[in-house]
Amino acid sequence: MPNHPATLERAQRYFEQVGQAFEQASRRQAVTTLDLEIASHPLRLELAGEHLLPLVWPALKHLETPAAPGREAPFTIHCWEMGQTGVEAPAPPPEDSGVGAILEHGKIRGYCDDDITAFYDLSCDILSVVNLRERRAYYAVRDLKRVQPWEKPAPLKAILNRWLSSLGIQLIHGGAVGQEGGGVILAGPGGAGKSTSALACLASALGIISDDYCLVQPGETTWVHNIYGTAKLRRDNLERIPHLAGKLEDTDLREGSKPILFLRDHFPEKLRVRFPLRAILLPKVTGLRDTRLVPVHRMLGWKAICPSTMTQLPGFEPASMKLVSDAVRAVPVFSLEAGTDLPQIPQVIEDYLHQEIPA
Amino acid sequence: MGTRDKHMSYFQIQDKDLSYESIDGEVIVIHFNTGCYYSMTESAAHLWQRLQQPASLGDLHGCFTGAPEQISGGVAKFLGELTKEELVAEVPAPAELAGGVASILPPIPYSPVEFQKYTDMQELLLADPLHDVGEVGWPKLKE
């Protein structure tokens, strides 16, 4: 459906106003520039001041890549903290129709068109505004102390999802482990065993892209790409994975927090940037000793990925659903009936990949 | 293909707020407005495919072989449920006889027409008014 002209004008005007606020913030605090690549696409973070560095950088720094002249211009995210800089992000004026005062799954009604999307994260008090045509976005945090513990391991999700999905690359809620020749996605609801299964692989020959979020890019080859170099584990699961002892950051003890593993710091050799997708595995804790793979209907793979991804990502569009569906159609889906003998988990995955990856 | 009758009721999928995909014969439909999603297989998936274009009750009955009373009862019930869920609606009679999917969709043996409805995403997807805005206004939340 074509956008209403009033919406187009409103969204563009608001984007410019947010941009002016960032300009003001950047005059008060020196700008820190960070360059990286996600799925081979250049990204630049410009932070007014360094206050947001501990929030946005640790989970992304493993993808740091110097900007190369002559390459595709980077998509740029301008970030600032309102409290530290003293610069407020402008409020979209709410009108009687509810425009600007209503969130629809994180998107601010009336301030979104085909190119511009305005998000507001109520729980963290963070405004994100994306402009695909101008290849820029703004990320305004009111107060670092209000940001919830789940933002640091996976920052800038709304913006990165909007940008990357426009390129045919979909952020999904799922882990991924594998080798250069191919790997698997681990999908399922919280508590299914994705993190435990993924982190068990750190003590094997398998590499890891993620335990929680990764990118899928359907095509002639369906690729899985790295985005966040972090893993999280429930505190009551730590003793089951002894090779993680002493390596997790566990300084945020608020409700909803989990210890975070920054993979680049402790397992840099295990981090994989991308691999071809060979299968989708749905971990299931059996309570039995042994682990095995059981083929299941592909739709179970879709159901394991799509709903939880949709609820965790603001701005999940129908096009995103198609990307997930195309990725699911491309590979077989198995139930990973995970046993209590943890080393069997990576062994079963390795054995499967060994027979699937061309020599 | 059926014959067009301007007095007949025609039904079609309401694409506006929906997204649907078919994987290995199973159809999943997401209703972005209500936050519900639905899964359909076999007869239901077959009817869903036909409803991508305007279809009369006669057209829908023609999707199946089998006992006419069973087919008409099952189709009517399914159509009623889809309408209640805002997945399909009555539409004007098409200007031309249906081509495309309608002309190449072969009938299949009838089996009970059912779908599964999932509401686990609903709460998290529905519109969320900024009811916590303080006196100063958005984006200042009440402390």
Short mmCIF file of C-alpha atoms in Angstrom, two decimals:
data_model
loop_
_atom_site.label_atom_id
_atom_site.label_comp_id
_atom_site.label_asym_id
_atom_site.label_seq_id
_atom_site.Cartn_x
_atom_site.Cartn_y
_atom_site.Cartn_z
CA MET A 1 0.00 0.00 0.00
CA PRO A 2 1.54 3.34 -0.97
CA ASN A 3 2.45 5.66 1.93
CA HIS A 4 0.19 8.63 2.59
CA PRO A 5 1.94 11.90 1.62
CA ALA A 6 1.37 13.25 5.14
CA THR A 7 3.18 10.24 6.58
CA LEU A 8 6.10 10.68 4.20
CA GLU A 9 6.46 14.33 5.13
CA ARG A 10 6.03 13.70 8.84
CA ALA A 11 8.57 10.87 8.91
CA GLN A 12 11.15 12.84 6.93
CA ARG A 13 10.72 15.95 9.05
CA TYR A 14 11.08 13.93 12.24
CA PHE A 15 14.20 12.19 10.94
CA GLU A 16 15.78 15.58 10.21
CA GLN A 17 14.89 16.84 13.69
CA VAL A 18 16.52 13.83 15.31
CA GLY A 19 19.53 14.41 13.09
CA GLN A 20 19.78 18.01 14.31
CA ALA A 21 19.75 16.75 17.89
CA PHE A 22 22.67 14.44 17.13
CA GLU A 23 24.55 17.32 15.49
CA GLN A 24 24.08 19.30 18.67
CA ALA A 25 25.25 16.37 20.80
CA SER A 26 28.32 15.94 18.61
CA ARG A 27 29.26 19.59 19.13
CA ARG A 28 29.24 19.02 22.89
CA GLN A 29 31.12 15.73 22.93
CA ALA A 30 33.90 14.57 20.59
CA VAL A 31 32.74 11.91 18.14
CA THR A 32 34.24 8.43 18.29
CA THR A 33 34.10 6.59 14.96
CA LEU A 34 34.13 2.80 14.73
CA ASP A 35 34.11 0.84 11.47
CA LEU A 36 33.02 -2.76 11.08
CA GLU A 37 31.52 -5.16 8.56
CA ILE A 38 28.41 -7.23 9.03
CA ALA A 39 27.72 -9.88 6.37
CA SER A 40 30.31 -8.16 4.15
CA HIS A 41 28.45 -4.83 4.35
CA PRO A 42 30.30 -1.89 5.91
CA LEU A 43 28.82 -0.27 8.99
CA ARG A 44 30.02 2.81 10.84
CA LEU A 45 29.15 3.78 14.40
CA GLU A 46 29.56 7.44 15.32
CA LEU A 47 29.28 8.00 19.04
CA ALA A 48 28.97 11.52 20.45
CA GLY A 49 31.14 11.01 23.50
CA GLU A 50 32.34 7.65 24.73
CA HIS A 51 29.58 6.97 27.23
CA LEU A 52 27.81 4.51 24.96
CA LEU A 53 30.98 2.64 24.02
CA PRO A 54 30.59 -0.01 26.78
CA LEU A 55 26.98 -0.56 25.64
CA VAL A 56 27.27 -0.88 21.86
CA TRP A 57 30.85 -1.96 21.16
CA PRO A 58 31.74 -5.11 23.14
CA ALA A 59 29.21 -7.27 21.25
CA LEU A 60 30.29 -5.94 17.84
CA LYS A 61 34.04 -5.28 18.08
CA HIS A 62 34.93 -8.75 16.77
CA LEU A 63 33.67 -7.50 13.36
CA GLU A 64 35.85 -4.37 13.40
CA THR A 65 37.18 -3.72 9.91
CA PRO A 66 38.96 -0.54 8.80
CA ALA A 67 37.04 1.43 6.21
CA ALA A 68 38.51 0.80 2.78
CA PRO A 69 38.54 3.60 0.19
CA GLY A 70 36.60 2.86 -2.97
CA ARG A 71 34.31 0.43 -1.21
CA GLU A 72 30.58 0.70 -0.69
CA ALA A 73 29.83 3.69 1.57
CA PRO A 74 29.03 2.51 5.08
CA PHE A 75 25.61 2.53 6.66
CA THR A 76 26.10 4.91 9.59
CA ILE A 77 24.50 4.82 13.01
CA HIS A 78 24.83 8.01 15.05
CA CYS A 79 24.58 7.40 18.79
CA TRP A 80 24.35 9.58 21.84
CA GLU A 81 23.22 9.52 25.45
CA MET A 82 20.80 12.29 26.30
CA GLY A 83 21.78 12.57 29.95
CA GLN A 84 25.52 12.92 29.37
CA THR A 85 25.31 15.23 26.38
CA GLY A 86 22.37 17.26 27.70
CA VAL A 87 20.67 16.94 24.31
CA GLU A 88 17.17 15.52 24.23
CA ALA A 89 15.84 13.57 21.28
CA PRO A 90 12.78 15.41 19.97
CA ALA A 91 9.42 13.89 20.77
CA PRO A 92 7.14 13.16 17.83
CA PRO A 93 4.11 15.32 18.67
CA PRO A 94 1.19 13.03 19.42
CA GLU A 95 -2.06 13.91 17.71
CA ASP A 96 -5.63 12.93 18.39
CA SER A 97 -5.43 10.00 16.03
CA GLY A 98 -2.84 8.43 18.24
CA VAL A 99 -0.05 9.20 15.79
CA GLY A 100 3.20 9.47 17.69
CA ALA A 101 1.64 8.22 20.91
CA ILE A 102 1.10 4.62 19.93
CA LEU A 103 3.69 1.93 19.56
CA GLU A 104 2.94 -0.92 17.21
CA HIS A 105 5.38 -3.59 18.22
CA GLY A 106 7.99 -0.97 18.93
CA LYS A 107 7.34 1.20 15.87
CA ILE A 108 5.99 4.70 16.45
CA ARG A 109 2.74 4.95 14.54
CA GLY A 110 2.68 7.63 11.86
CA TYR A 111 6.45 8.00 11.68
CA CYS A 112 7.22 5.07 9.45
CA ASP A 113 7.25 4.81 5.68
CA ASP A 114 9.09 2.61 3.20
CA ASP A 115 12.44 4.25 3.95
CA ILE A 116 12.10 5.67 7.46
CA THR A 117 11.18 3.70 10.57
CA ALA A 118 11.02 5.18 14.06
CA PHE A 119 11.22 2.78 16.99
CA TYR A 120 10.91 3.40 20.66
CA ASP A 121 12.08 0.81 23.17
CA LEU A 122 9.91 1.41 26.22
CA SER A 123 11.84 -0.94 28.49
CA CYS A 124 15.21 0.68 27.83
CA ASP A 125 14.03 4.21 26.96
CA ILE A 126 15.88 4.20 23.65
CA LEU A 127 14.80 5.94 20.44
CA SER A 128 15.98 4.47 17.14
CA VAL A 129 15.22 6.05 13.78
CA VAL A 130 16.35 4.48 10.50
CA ASN A 131 16.48 6.05 7.04
CA LEU A 132 17.30 3.43 4.42
CA ARG A 133 17.44 5.89 1.54
CA GLU A 134 20.02 8.06 3.32
CA ARG A 135 21.79 5.00 4.74
CA ARG A 136 21.77 6.51 8.22
CA ALA A 137 20.18 5.90 11.57
CA TYR A 138 20.06 7.51 15.00
CA TYR A 139 20.23 5.72 18.34
CA ALA A 140 19.42 7.96 21.30
CA VAL A 141 19.67 6.52 24.81
CA ARG A 142 18.10 8.54 27.57
CA ASP A 143 20.18 7.19 30.43
CA LEU A 144 22.59 4.25 30.46
CA LYS A 145 21.34 3.31 33.92
CA ARG A 146 17.86 2.67 32.50
CA VAL A 147 19.04 0.30 29.79
CA GLN A 148 18.01 -3.28 30.52
CA PRO A 149 20.56 -6.12 30.77
CA TRP A 150 19.52 -7.75 27.48
CA GLU A 151 20.59 -4.76 25.36
CA LYS A 152 24.36 -5.04 25.87
CA PRO A 153 24.82 -8.56 24.43
CA ALA A 154 22.72 -7.61 21.39
CA PRO A 155 22.69 -3.82 20.92
CA LEU A 156 21.11 -1.77 18.10
CA LYS A 157 18.83 -4.68 17.11
CA ALA A 158 15.98 -2.62 15.72
CA ILE A 159 18.27 -0.57 13.49
CA LEU A 160 20.46 -3.47 12.36
CA ASN A 161 17.44 -5.63 11.61
CA ARG A 162 15.78 -2.91 9.53
CA TRP A 163 18.95 -2.22 7.55
CA LEU A 164 20.03 -5.80 6.97
CA SER A 165 16.58 -7.15 6.09
CA SER A 166 16.38 -4.52 3.34
CA LEU A 167 19.47 -6.25 1.92
CA GLY A 168 17.88 -9.70 2.05
CA ILE A 169 19.70 -10.66 5.27
CA GLN A 170 17.49 -11.55 8.20
CA LEU A 171 18.40 -11.37 11.88
CA ILE A 172 16.94 -14.37 13.66
CA HIS A 173 16.69 -15.65 17.19
CA GLY A 174 18.86 -18.70 16.96
CA GLY A 175 22.35 -19.96 17.61
CA ALA A 176 24.73 -21.27 14.96
CA VAL A 177 27.72 -23.61 15.09
CA GLY A 178 29.78 -25.17 12.36
CA GLN A 179 32.90 -25.18 10.27
CA GLU A 180 34.05 -23.26 7.22
CA GLY A 181 32.30 -25.72 4.91
CA GLY A 182 28.97 -25.53 6.66
CA GLY A 183 27.08 -25.29 9.86
CA VAL A 184 23.74 -25.55 11.56
CA ILE A 185 21.28 -23.19 13.18
CA LEU A 186 20.08 -24.07 16.67
CA ALA A 187 16.53 -22.82 17.09
CA GLY A 188 13.89 -22.98 19.77
CA PRO A 189 12.27 -21.09 22.60
CA GLY A 190 14.15 -19.97 25.68
CA GLY A 191 15.14 -22.94 27.81
CA ALA A 192 15.14 -25.42 24.94
CA GLY A 193 18.91 -25.83 25.16
CA LYS A 194 20.23 -23.60 22.37
CA SER A 195 22.88 -21.91 24.52
CA THR A 196 23.99 -25.08 26.26
CA SER A 197 24.25 -26.91 22.93
CA ALA A 198 26.12 -24.06 21.26
CA LEU A 199 28.53 -23.52 24.15
CA ALA A 200 29.20 -27.25 24.47
CA CYS A 201 30.64 -26.95 20.96
CA LEU A 202 33.40 -24.63 22.22
CA ALA A 203 35.21 -27.69 23.54
CA SER A 204 35.08 -29.44 20.17
CA ALA A 205 36.43 -28.92 16.66
CA LEU A 206 33.34 -26.90 15.75
CA GLY A 207 33.36 -23.13 15.60
CA ILE A 208 30.57 -20.85 16.73
CA ILE A 209 28.75 -17.91 15.23
CA SER A 210 26.36 -17.40 18.08
CA ASP A 211 24.23 -18.93 20.78
CA ASP A 212 21.36 -16.46 20.51
CA TYR A 213 21.23 -14.33 17.33
CA CYS A 214 22.61 -14.81 13.86
CA LEU A 215 21.85 -13.67 10.33
CA VAL A 216 20.48 -15.82 7.51
CA GLN A 217 20.85 -14.87 3.87
CA PRO A 218 18.86 -17.16 1.56
CA GLY A 219 20.11 -17.59 -1.98
CA GLU A 220 21.70 -20.19 -4.20
CA THR A 221 23.73 -20.89 -1.07
CA THR A 222 21.99 -19.97 2.16
CA TRP A 223 24.56 -18.28 4.38
CA VAL A 224 24.64 -17.84 8.12
CA HIS A 225 26.52 -14.72 9.22
CA ASN A 226 27.89 -13.52 12.52
CA ILE A 227 26.47 -10.38 14.10
CA TYR A 228 26.96 -10.43 17.88
CA GLY A 229 30.04 -12.07 19.33
CA THR A 230 28.39 -12.86 22.62
CA ALA A 231 26.83 -15.79 24.38
CA LYS A 232 24.70 -15.88 27.49
CA LEU A 233 24.03 -18.66 29.89
CA ARG A 234 21.69 -19.09 32.82
CA ARG A 235 23.59 -19.08 36.10
CA ASP A 236 22.24 -22.49 37.06
CA ASN A 237 23.75 -23.96 33.87
CA LEU A 238 27.30 -22.69 34.37
CA GLU A 239 28.60 -25.76 36.17
CA ARG A 240 27.58 -28.00 33.24
CA ILE A 241 30.06 -26.21 30.96
CA PRO A 242 33.31 -26.13 32.94
CA HIS A 243 35.42 -24.70 30.09
CA LEU A 244 33.61 -21.40 30.60
CA ALA A 245 34.68 -21.04 34.23
CA GLY A 246 36.06 -17.60 34.97
CA LYS A 247 35.35 -16.27 31.48
CA LEU A 248 31.89 -14.76 31.83
CA GLU A 249 31.06 -11.17 32.71
CA ASP A 250 28.53 -11.30 35.50
CA THR A 251 28.39 -7.76 36.84
CA ASP A 252 24.74 -6.99 36.12
CA LEU A 253 22.63 -8.78 38.68
CA ARG A 254 19.27 -7.24 37.83
CA GLU A 255 16.29 -9.43 37.11
CA GLY A 256 16.50 -10.76 33.57
CA SER A 257 20.28 -10.59 33.45
CA LYS A 258 22.53 -13.49 32.52
CA PRO A 259 26.31 -13.83 32.60
CA ILE A 260 27.76 -12.82 29.22
CA LEU A 261 30.61 -14.46 27.37
CA PHE A 262 32.42 -12.18 24.92
CA LEU A 263 33.68 -14.78 22.51
CA ARG A 264 36.42 -12.64 20.96
CA ASP A 265 38.07 -12.15 24.33
CA HIS A 266 38.14 -15.81 25.35
CA PHE A 267 37.63 -17.99 22.27
CA PRO A 268 38.76 -15.89 19.30
CA GLU A 269 39.88 -18.98 17.37
CA LYS A 270 36.40 -20.47 17.66
CA LEU A 271 34.54 -17.46 16.24
CA ARG A 272 33.25 -17.95 12.71
CA VAL A 273 32.24 -15.04 10.50
CA ARG A 274 30.02 -17.05 8.20
CA PHE A 275 29.31 -20.50 6.81
CA PRO A 276 26.80 -22.15 4.46
CA LEU A 277 23.70 -23.42 6.21
CA ARG A 278 23.36 -27.21 6.14
CA ALA A 279 20.54 -27.89 8.60
CA ILE A 280 18.33 -26.45 11.29
CA LEU A 281 18.43 -28.26 14.61
CA LEU A 282 15.78 -27.94 17.31
CA PRO A 283 17.37 -28.74 20.69
CA LYS A 284 15.24 -30.73 23.04
CA VAL A 285 16.38 -31.76 26.51
CA THR A 286 15.58 -35.43 26.93
CA GLY A 287 17.12 -36.27 30.28
CA LEU A 288 18.64 -39.35 28.65
CA ARG A 289 22.35 -39.86 28.32
CA ASP A 290 22.82 -39.99 24.57
CA THR A 291 22.24 -37.38 21.87
CA ARG A 292 20.73 -38.07 18.47
CA LEU A 293 19.26 -36.27 15.47
CA VAL A 294 15.71 -37.09 14.40
CA PRO A 295 14.34 -35.68 11.12
CA VAL A 296 11.22 -33.57 11.57
CA HIS A 297 8.88 -31.60 9.31
CA ARG A 298 10.46 -28.40 8.06
CA MET A 299 7.56 -26.37 9.36
CA LEU A 300 8.74 -27.14 12.90
CA GLY A 301 11.92 -25.28 11.99
CA TRP A 302 9.87 -22.31 10.89
CA LYS A 303 7.82 -22.41 14.08
CA ALA A 304 10.99 -22.58 16.16
CA ILE A 305 12.47 -19.50 14.49
CA CYS A 306 9.77 -17.15 13.30
CA PRO A 307 7.52 -16.48 16.31
CA SER A 308 10.34 -15.94 18.78
CA THR A 309 12.21 -13.80 16.25
CA MET A 310 9.12 -11.71 15.61
CA THR A 311 8.52 -11.06 19.28
CA GLN A 312 12.13 -10.07 19.89
CA LEU A 313 12.62 -7.85 16.87
CA PRO A 314 10.64 -4.66 16.49
CA GLY A 315 9.67 -4.01 12.90
CA PHE A 316 9.49 -7.61 11.74
CA GLU A 317 7.92 -7.21 8.30
CA PRO A 318 6.26 -9.71 5.93
CA ALA A 319 9.45 -9.56 3.87
CA SER A 320 11.30 -10.84 6.93
CA MET A 321 8.93 -13.78 7.17
CA LYS A 322 9.74 -14.65 3.57
CA LEU A 323 13.47 -14.56 4.27
CA VAL A 324 13.05 -16.95 7.19
CA SER A 325 10.79 -19.22 5.13
CA ASP A 326 13.26 -19.30 2.25
CA ALA A 327 16.06 -20.26 4.64
CA VAL A 328 13.95 -23.03 6.19
CA ARG A 329 13.00 -24.44 2.79
CA ALA A 330 16.65 -24.71 1.81
CA VAL A 331 17.76 -27.29 4.39
CA PRO A 332 16.52 -30.26 6.39
CA VAL A 333 15.29 -29.81 9.95
CA PHE A 334 16.06 -32.17 12.81
CA SER A 335 15.16 -32.47 16.43
CA LEU A 336 18.45 -32.43 18.34
CA GLU A 337 17.52 -34.77 21.17
CA ALA A 338 20.21 -33.55 23.54
CA GLY A 339 21.50 -35.96 26.15
CA THR A 340 23.17 -35.33 29.46
CA ASP A 341 26.58 -36.43 28.13
CA LEU A 342 27.35 -32.96 26.73
CA PRO A 343 30.37 -33.85 24.51
CA GLN A 344 28.02 -35.98 22.42
CA ILE A 345 26.18 -32.86 21.24
CA PRO A 346 29.04 -31.41 19.18
CA GLN A 347 30.05 -34.92 18.09
CA VAL A 348 26.61 -35.62 16.62
CA ILE A 349 26.66 -32.27 14.84
CA GLU A 350 30.17 -32.84 13.52
CA ASP A 351 29.24 -36.30 12.26
CA TYR A 352 26.25 -34.84 10.42
CA LEU A 353 28.27 -32.04 8.85
CA HIS A 354 30.99 -34.48 7.85
CA GLN A 355 28.54 -36.40 5.69
CA GLU A 356 26.89 -33.23 4.30
CA ILE A 357 29.83 -31.00 3.46
CA PRO A 358 31.33 -31.70 0.01
CA ALA A 359 34.94 -32.88 0.22
CA MET B 1 -13.31 -23.34 -13.69
CA GLY B 2 -16.66 -22.26 -12.36
CA THR B 3 -19.11 -19.89 -13.94
CA ARG B 4 -19.32 -16.35 -12.75
CA ASP B 5 -22.60 -15.32 -11.12
CA LYS B 6 -22.84 -11.77 -9.93
CA HIS B 7 -25.46 -12.80 -7.35
CA MET B 8 -23.25 -15.40 -5.75
CA SER B 9 -21.06 -14.62 -2.74
CA TYR B 10 -17.35 -14.67 -3.39
CA PHE B 11 -14.61 -14.94 -0.81
CA GLN B 12 -10.90 -14.14 -0.86
CA ILE B 13 -7.90 -13.93 1.47
CA GLN B 14 -7.48 -10.47 2.94
CA ASP B 15 -3.84 -9.75 2.14
CA LYS B 16 -3.63 -6.40 3.83
CA ASP B 17 -2.56 -7.48 7.32
CA LEU B 18 -1.51 -11.02 6.55
CA SER B 19 1.62 -12.77 5.53
CA TYR B 20 1.67 -16.44 4.60
CA GLU B 21 4.13 -19.03 3.46
CA SER B 22 3.90 -22.62 2.40
CA ILE B 23 6.59 -25.06 3.45
CA ASP B 24 6.39 -28.70 2.41
CA GLY B 25 2.64 -28.55 1.99
CA GLU B 26 1.91 -26.79 5.30
CA VAL B 27 0.71 -23.20 5.20
CA ILE B 28 1.49 -20.74 7.98
CA VAL B 29 -0.43 -17.48 8.12
CA ILE B 30 0.51 -14.57 10.36
CA HIS B 31 -2.08 -11.90 11.09
CA PHE B 32 0.03 -8.85 11.95
CA ASN B 33 -2.94 -6.96 13.36
CA THR B 34 -4.13 -9.55 15.85
CA GLY B 35 -0.75 -11.14 16.54
CA CYS B 36 -2.14 -14.63 15.93
CA TYR B 37 -0.71 -17.17 13.55
CA TYR B 38 -2.31 -20.21 11.98
CA SER B 39 -1.16 -23.49 10.55
CA MET B 40 -3.03 -25.39 7.81
CA THR B 41 -2.39 -28.71 6.15
CA GLU B 42 -4.07 -30.92 3.57
CA SER B 43 -7.65 -29.80 2.86
CA ALA B 44 -7.26 -26.49 4.66
CA ALA B 45 -4.02 -25.69 2.85
CA HIS B 46 -5.68 -26.62 -0.45
CA LEU B 47 -8.62 -24.28 0.18
CA TRP B 48 -6.25 -21.51 1.28
CA GLN B 49 -4.45 -21.80 -2.04
CA ARG B 50 -7.76 -21.49 -3.92
CA LEU B 51 -8.81 -18.48 -1.84
CA GLN B 52 -5.87 -16.50 -3.15
CA GLN B 53 -8.32 -15.58 -5.88
CA PRO B 54 -12.04 -14.79 -5.44
CA ALA B 55 -13.94 -18.03 -5.00
CA SER B 56 -17.61 -18.88 -4.64
CA LEU B 57 -18.86 -21.70 -2.45
CA GLY B 58 -19.23 -23.74 -5.60
CA ASP B 59 -15.61 -23.06 -6.52
CA LEU B 60 -14.51 -24.19 -3.07
CA HIS B 61 -16.63 -27.35 -3.19
CA GLY B 62 -14.97 -28.08 -6.53
CA CYS B 63 -11.61 -28.30 -4.75
CA PHE B 64 -12.52 -31.76 -3.48
CA THR B 65 -13.82 -35.12 -4.53
CA GLY B 66 -16.02 -37.05 -2.14
CA ALA B 67 -19.41 -36.96 -0.45
CA PRO B 68 -21.09 -33.63 -1.32
CA GLU B 69 -22.73 -33.17 2.11
CA GLN B 70 -19.42 -33.66 3.91
CA ILE B 71 -17.65 -31.28 1.56
CA SER B 72 -20.26 -28.52 1.78
CA GLY B 73 -20.48 -28.78 5.57
CA GLY B 74 -16.71 -28.75 6.03
CA VAL B 75 -16.15 -25.88 3.62
CA ALA B 76 -18.90 -23.76 5.18
CA LYS B 77 -17.52 -24.29 8.68
CA PHE B 78 -13.96 -23.52 7.56
CA LEU B 79 -15.02 -20.40 5.69
CA GLY B 80 -16.95 -19.21 8.72
CA GLU B 81 -13.93 -19.66 10.95
CA LEU B 82 -11.58 -17.91 8.54
CA THR B 83 -14.01 -15.02 8.29
CA LYS B 84 -14.30 -14.77 12.05
CA GLU B 85 -10.49 -14.68 12.30
CA GLU B 86 -10.40 -11.88 9.68
CA LEU B 87 -8.36 -13.99 7.31
CA VAL B 88 -10.90 -13.97 4.48
CA ALA B 89 -13.78 -11.70 3.61
CA GLU B 90 -16.58 -11.51 1.11
CA VAL B 91 -15.52 -9.71 -2.06
CA PRO B 92 -17.30 -8.51 -5.21
CA ALA B 93 -17.80 -11.06 -7.93
CA PRO B 94 -14.72 -11.10 -10.18
CA ALA B 95 -15.02 -9.34 -13.51
CA GLU B 96 -13.65 -12.34 -15.34
CA LEU B 97 -13.68 -16.06 -14.83
CA ALA B 98 -10.89 -17.11 -12.50
CA GLY B 99 -7.67 -18.16 -14.18
CA GLY B 100 -4.28 -18.68 -12.60
CA VAL B 101 -4.31 -20.91 -9.56
CA ALA B 102 -8.01 -21.69 -9.93
CA SER B 103 -7.56 -23.13 -13.38
CA ILE B 104 -4.66 -25.38 -12.48
CA LEU B 105 -5.64 -26.49 -8.96
CA PRO B 106 -6.75 -30.11 -9.28
CA PRO B 107 -9.36 -31.40 -6.80
CA ILE B 108 -8.11 -33.63 -4.01
CA PRO B 109 -9.98 -36.23 -1.95
CA TYR B 110 -11.84 -34.51 0.87
CA SER B 111 -10.57 -34.78 4.45
CA PRO B 112 -11.77 -32.75 7.47
CA VAL B 113 -10.81 -29.11 7.06
CA GLU B 114 -9.01 -27.84 10.15
CA PHE B 115 -6.45 -25.29 11.17
CA GLN B 116 -4.42 -24.62 14.29
CA LYS B 117 -4.43 -21.18 15.85
CA TYR B 118 -1.50 -19.92 17.93
CA THR B 119 -1.76 -16.94 20.24
CA ASP B 120 1.61 -17.03 22.00
CA MET B 121 2.86 -13.99 20.08
CA GLN B 122 -0.27 -11.99 20.53
CA GLU B 123 0.52 -10.02 23.64
CA LEU B 124 3.93 -9.06 22.39
CA LEU B 125 2.82 -7.97 18.95
CA LEU B 126 -0.25 -5.88 19.60
CA ALA B 127 -0.28 -2.10 19.68
CA ASP B 128 1.09 -0.75 22.93
CA PRO B 129 -0.06 2.75 23.82
CA LEU B 130 2.46 4.94 25.58
CA HIS B 131 0.31 5.08 28.66
CA ASP B 132 3.30 5.70 30.87
CA VAL B 133 4.03 9.13 29.44
CA GLY B 134 4.43 11.67 32.23
CA GLU B 135 3.23 15.24 32.46
CA VAL B 136 6.20 16.57 30.51
CA GLY B 137 5.22 14.37 27.61
CA TRP B 138 6.88 11.80 25.41
CA PRO B 139 9.57 10.58 25.57
CA LYS B 140 9.86 11.37 29.26
CA LEU B 141 8.39 8.40 31.06
CA LYS B 142 6.90 8.66 34.51
CA GLU B 143 9.52 7.85 37.15
#
